[in-house]
């Protein structure tokens, strides 16, 4: 009987534990909390890197949210808080980094890679168009390409 009671208690404790959620620290002022969340959605979690500080449950993200709350409660503006974070962690902390000389490759890199791929594809297609039809004969695949005129 005691064994069944112990097992039932353990199962009940496990079931109740699944309902437990993480305690969130919230500012007393709802407007301050809304400002904090707005800023936190613009900042990247430095641990997760693919989540915002607002979405992350990492310890550093919790600390950063608390830091934002404290600075806003001290009377700093949203821009001053963002400037503090970028001074401390660099532009990487911004989920949408600004366009400047240091981040130009970040913003222009995908376009340059796409342009390079299109130019390479165009070059390859033009080169293949100049090959004679015999170069693509399935009977002699090696000889056809080796004897094709080179440009």
PDB file of C-alpha atoms in Angstrom:
ATOM      1  CA  UNK A   1       0.000   0.000   0.000  1.00  0.00           C
ATOM      2  CA  UNK A   2       2.782   2.402   0.913  1.00  0.00           C
ATOM      3  CA  UNK A   3       4.544   1.611  -2.326  1.00  0.00           C
ATOM      4  CA  UNK A   4       1.446   2.492  -4.382  1.00  0.00           C
ATOM      5  CA  UNK A   5       1.070   5.734  -2.466  1.00  0.00           C
ATOM      6  CA  UNK A   6       4.707   6.604  -3.167  1.00  0.00           C
ATOM      7  CA  UNK A   7       4.326   5.869  -6.891  1.00  0.00           C
ATOM      8  CA  UNK A   8       1.085   7.875  -7.079  1.00  0.00           C
ATOM      9  CA  UNK A   9       2.748  10.807  -5.315  1.00  0.00           C
ATOM     10  CA  UNK A  10       5.712  10.706  -7.699  1.00  0.00           C
ATOM     11  CA  UNK A  11       3.417  10.629 -10.740  1.00  0.00           C
ATOM     12  CA  UNK A  12       1.346  13.506  -9.357  1.00  0.00           C
ATOM     13  CA  UNK A  13       4.476  15.559  -8.705  1.00  0.00           C
ATOM     14  CA  UNK A  14       5.721  14.881 -12.240  1.00  0.00           C
ATOM     15  CA  UNK A  15       2.353  15.863 -13.715  1.00  0.00           C
ATOM     16  CA  UNK A  16       2.193  19.086 -11.714  1.00  0.00           C
ATOM     17  CA  UNK A  17       5.752  19.929 -12.711  1.00  0.00           C
ATOM     18  CA  UNK A  18       4.754  20.012 -16.383  1.00  0.00           C
ATOM     19  CA  UNK A  19       2.392  22.902 -15.656  1.00  0.00           C
ATOM     20  CA  UNK A  20       5.123  24.978 -14.078  1.00  0.00           C
ATOM     21  CA  UNK A  21       6.355  27.813 -16.252  1.00  0.00           C
ATOM     22  CA  UNK A  22       9.377  30.011 -16.124  1.00  0.00           C
ATOM     23  CA  UNK A  23       8.893  33.022 -13.891  1.00  0.00           C
ATOM     24  CA  UNK A  24       9.152  36.242 -15.856  1.00  0.00           C
ATOM     25  CA  UNK A  25      10.401  39.391 -14.282  1.00  0.00           C
ATOM     26  CA  UNK A  26       8.065  42.190 -15.253  1.00  0.00           C
ATOM     27  CA  UNK A  27       8.336  45.898 -14.667  1.00  0.00           C
ATOM     28  CA  UNK A  28       5.724  47.475 -12.414  1.00  0.00           C
ATOM     29  CA  UNK A  29       4.793  49.927 -15.159  1.00  0.00           C
ATOM     30  CA  UNK A  30       3.136  48.275 -18.199  1.00  0.00           C
ATOM     31  CA  UNK A  31       4.304  51.115 -20.473  1.00  0.00           C
ATOM     32  CA  UNK A  32       7.896  50.546 -19.351  1.00  0.00           C
ATOM     33  CA  UNK A  33       7.525  46.811 -19.996  1.00  0.00           C
ATOM     34  CA  UNK A  34       6.146  47.514 -23.490  1.00  0.00           C
ATOM     35  CA  UNK A  35       9.118  49.802 -24.255  1.00  0.00           C
ATOM     36  CA  UNK A  36      11.508  47.141 -22.959  1.00  0.00           C
ATOM     37  CA  UNK A  37       9.935  44.470 -25.173  1.00  0.00           C
ATOM     38  CA  UNK A  38      10.041  46.790 -28.196  1.00  0.00           C
ATOM     39  CA  UNK A  39      13.773  47.339 -27.689  1.00  0.00           C
ATOM     40  CA  UNK A  40      14.384  43.652 -26.908  1.00  0.00           C
ATOM     41  CA  UNK A  41      12.796  42.605 -30.218  1.00  0.00           C
ATOM     42  CA  UNK A  42      15.399  44.725 -32.041  1.00  0.00           C
ATOM     43  CA  UNK A  43      18.348  43.086 -30.272  1.00  0.00           C
ATOM     44  CA  UNK A  44      19.928  39.721 -31.112  1.00  0.00           C
ATOM     45  CA  UNK A  45      20.518  37.165 -28.385  1.00  0.00           C
ATOM     46  CA  UNK A  46      24.283  36.723 -28.335  1.00  0.00           C
ATOM     47  CA  UNK A  47      23.932  33.124 -27.154  1.00  0.00           C
ATOM     48  CA  UNK A  48      21.204  31.901 -29.523  1.00  0.00           C
ATOM     49  CA  UNK A  49      22.078  34.268 -32.422  1.00  0.00           C
ATOM     50  CA  UNK A  50      18.922  33.384 -34.336  1.00  0.00           C
ATOM     51  CA  UNK A  51      16.498  34.752 -31.751  1.00  0.00           C
ATOM     52  CA  UNK A  52      15.787  38.180 -30.413  1.00  0.00           C
ATOM     53  CA  UNK A  53      16.489  39.039 -26.795  1.00  0.00           C
ATOM     54  CA  UNK A  54      12.709  39.177 -26.294  1.00  0.00           C
ATOM     55  CA  UNK A  55      12.204  35.595 -27.544  1.00  0.00           C
ATOM     56  CA  UNK A  56      15.239  33.924 -25.988  1.00  0.00           C
ATOM     57  CA  UNK A  57      15.254  32.076 -22.665  1.00  0.00           C
ATOM     58  CA  UNK A  58      19.062  32.101 -22.380  1.00  0.00           C
ATOM     59  CA  UNK A  59      20.502  33.511 -19.180  1.00  0.00           C
ATOM     60  CA  UNK A  60      22.250  36.332 -21.029  1.00  0.00           C
ATOM     61  CA  UNK A  61      18.990  37.355 -22.714  1.00  0.00           C
ATOM     62  CA  UNK A  62      17.241  37.480 -19.335  1.00  0.00           C
ATOM     63  CA  UNK A  63      20.086  39.654 -18.020  1.00  0.00           C
ATOM     64  CA  UNK A  64      19.900  41.940 -21.069  1.00  0.00           C
ATOM     65  CA  UNK A  65      16.143  42.386 -20.635  1.00  0.00           C
ATOM     66  CA  UNK A  66      16.719  43.289 -16.982  1.00  0.00           C
ATOM     67  CA  UNK A  67      19.474  45.727 -18.013  1.00  0.00           C
ATOM     68  CA  UNK A  68      17.086  47.372 -20.488  1.00  0.00           C
ATOM     69  CA  UNK A  69      14.394  47.625 -17.773  1.00  0.00           C
ATOM     70  CA  UNK A  70      16.842  49.261 -15.356  1.00  0.00           C
ATOM     71  CA  UNK A  71      18.051  51.775 -17.924  1.00  0.00           C
ATOM     72  CA  UNK A  72      14.514  52.703 -18.960  1.00  0.00           C
ATOM     73  CA  UNK A  73      13.495  53.056 -15.303  1.00  0.00           C
ATOM     74  CA  UNK A  74      16.498  55.359 -14.831  1.00  0.00           C
ATOM     75  CA  UNK A  75      15.022  57.670 -17.475  1.00  0.00           C
ATOM     76  CA  UNK A  76      17.125  56.805 -20.523  1.00  0.00           C
ATOM     77  CA  UNK A  77      15.561  57.030 -23.960  1.00  0.00           C
ATOM     78  CA  UNK A  78      15.175  54.065 -26.291  1.00  0.00           C
ATOM     79  CA  UNK A  79      18.007  55.391 -28.472  1.00  0.00           C
ATOM     80  CA  UNK A  80      20.315  55.716 -25.473  1.00  0.00           C
ATOM     81  CA  UNK A  81      19.614  52.101 -24.498  1.00  0.00           C
ATOM     82  CA  UNK A  82      20.306  50.907 -28.068  1.00  0.00           C
ATOM     83  CA  UNK A  83      23.499  52.978 -28.146  1.00  0.00           C
ATOM     84  CA  UNK A  84      24.596  51.440 -24.840  1.00  0.00           C
ATOM     85  CA  UNK A  85      24.044  47.926 -26.186  1.00  0.00           C
ATOM     86  CA  UNK A  86      25.885  48.598 -29.456  1.00  0.00           C
ATOM     87  CA  UNK A  87      28.766  50.270 -27.601  1.00  0.00           C
ATOM     88  CA  UNK A  88      29.029  47.257 -25.349  1.00  0.00           C
ATOM     89  CA  UNK A  89      28.420  44.428 -27.854  1.00  0.00           C
ATOM     90  CA  UNK A  90      28.949  46.005 -31.291  1.00  0.00           C
ATOM     91  CA  UNK A  91      26.598  46.182 -34.265  1.00  0.00           C
ATOM     92  CA  UNK A  92      26.173  42.398 -34.113  1.00  0.00           C
ATOM     93  CA  UNK A  93      23.737  42.794 -31.215  1.00  0.00           C
ATOM     94  CA  UNK A  94      21.325  44.643 -33.516  1.00  0.00           C
ATOM     95  CA  UNK A  95      18.963  42.219 -35.239  1.00  0.00           C
ATOM     96  CA  UNK A  96      18.947  44.565 -38.237  1.00  0.00           C
ATOM     97  CA  UNK A  97      22.440  46.114 -38.422  1.00  0.00           C
ATOM     98  CA  UNK A  98      22.807  49.565 -40.000  1.00  0.00           C
ATOM     99  CA  UNK A  99      24.237  50.019 -43.491  1.00  0.00           C
ATOM    100  CA  UNK A 100      27.733  51.484 -43.202  1.00  0.00           C
ATOM    101  CA  UNK A 101      31.233  50.770 -44.515  1.00  0.00           C
ATOM    102  CA  UNK A 102      31.763  47.889 -42.070  1.00  0.00           C
ATOM    103  CA  UNK A 103      28.481  46.165 -42.920  1.00  0.00           C
ATOM    104  CA  UNK A 104      28.406  46.883 -46.673  1.00  0.00           C
ATOM    105  CA  UNK A 105      29.538  43.348 -47.533  1.00  0.00           C
ATOM    106  CA  UNK A 106      26.859  41.932 -45.242  1.00  0.00           C
ATOM    107  CA  UNK A 107      24.150  43.845 -47.101  1.00  0.00           C
ATOM    108  CA  UNK A 108      25.641  43.603 -50.612  1.00  0.00           C
ATOM    109  CA  UNK A 109      27.165  40.120 -50.360  1.00  0.00           C
ATOM    110  CA  UNK A 110      24.070  38.144 -51.381  1.00  0.00           C
ATOM    111  CA  UNK A 111      23.540  40.380 -54.423  1.00  0.00           C
ATOM    112  CA  UNK A 112      27.201  40.037 -55.437  1.00  0.00           C
ATOM    113  CA  UNK A 113      27.080  36.252 -55.070  1.00  0.00           C
ATOM    114  CA  UNK A 114      23.885  36.064 -57.124  1.00  0.00           C
ATOM    115  CA  UNK A 115      25.397  38.268 -59.827  1.00  0.00           C
ATOM    116  CA  UNK A 116      28.537  36.110 -59.897  1.00  0.00           C
ATOM    117  CA  UNK A 117      26.441  32.947 -60.202  1.00  0.00           C
ATOM    118  CA  UNK A 118      24.424  34.427 -63.083  1.00  0.00           C
ATOM    119  CA  UNK A 119      27.580  35.559 -64.888  1.00  0.00           C
ATOM    120  CA  UNK A 120      29.126  32.108 -64.423  1.00  0.00           C
ATOM    121  CA  UNK A 121      25.994  30.413 -65.724  1.00  0.00           C
ATOM    122  CA  UNK A 122      25.884  32.751 -68.738  1.00  0.00           C
ATOM    123  CA  UNK A 123      29.548  32.064 -69.498  1.00  0.00           C
ATOM    124  CA  UNK A 124      28.967  28.302 -69.265  1.00  0.00           C
ATOM    125  CA  UNK A 125      25.889  28.400 -71.514  1.00  0.00           C
ATOM    126  CA  UNK A 126      27.673  30.526 -74.136  1.00  0.00           C
ATOM    127  CA  UNK A 127      30.627  28.152 -74.090  1.00  0.00           C
ATOM    128  CA  UNK A 128      28.369  25.124 -74.538  1.00  0.00           C
ATOM    129  CA  UNK A 129      26.459  26.835 -77.364  1.00  0.00           C
ATOM    130  CA  UNK A 130      29.707  27.152 -79.350  1.00  0.00           C
ATOM    131  CA  UNK A 131      30.404  23.407 -79.205  1.00  0.00           C
ATOM    132  CA  UNK A 132      29.414  21.428 -82.309  1.00  0.00           C
ATOM    133  CA  UNK A 133      26.564  18.952 -82.096  1.00  0.00           C
ATOM    134  CA  UNK A 134      29.036  16.089 -82.415  1.00  0.00           C
ATOM    135  CA  UNK A 135      30.461  17.061 -79.029  1.00  0.00           C
ATOM    136  CA  UNK A 136      27.235  15.825 -77.447  1.00  0.00           C
ATOM    137  CA  UNK A 137      27.065  12.513 -79.340  1.00  0.00           C
ATOM    138  CA  UNK A 138      26.319   9.777 -76.771  1.00  0.00           C
ATOM    139  CA  UNK A 139      28.312   7.252 -78.823  1.00  0.00           C
ATOM    140  CA  UNK A 140      31.615   9.055 -78.285  1.00  0.00           C
ATOM    141  CA  UNK A 141      31.284  11.254 -75.203  1.00  0.00           C
ATOM    142  CA  UNK A 142      35.005  11.596 -74.455  1.00  0.00           C
ATOM    143  CA  UNK A 143      36.222  12.077 -78.008  1.00  0.00           C
ATOM    144  CA  UNK A 144      33.548  14.600 -78.899  1.00  0.00           C
ATOM    145  CA  UNK A 145      34.459  17.011 -76.119  1.00  0.00           C
ATOM    146  CA  UNK A 146      38.189  16.559 -76.530  1.00  0.00           C
ATOM    147  CA  UNK A 147      38.090  17.253 -80.269  1.00  0.00           C
ATOM    148  CA  UNK A 148      35.748  20.216 -80.005  1.00  0.00           C
ATOM    149  CA  UNK A 149      37.225  23.581 -81.017  1.00  0.00           C
ATOM    150  CA  UNK A 150      38.367  25.626 -78.042  1.00  0.00           C
ATOM    151  CA  UNK A 151      37.763  29.326 -77.747  1.00  0.00           C
TER     152      UNK A 151
END
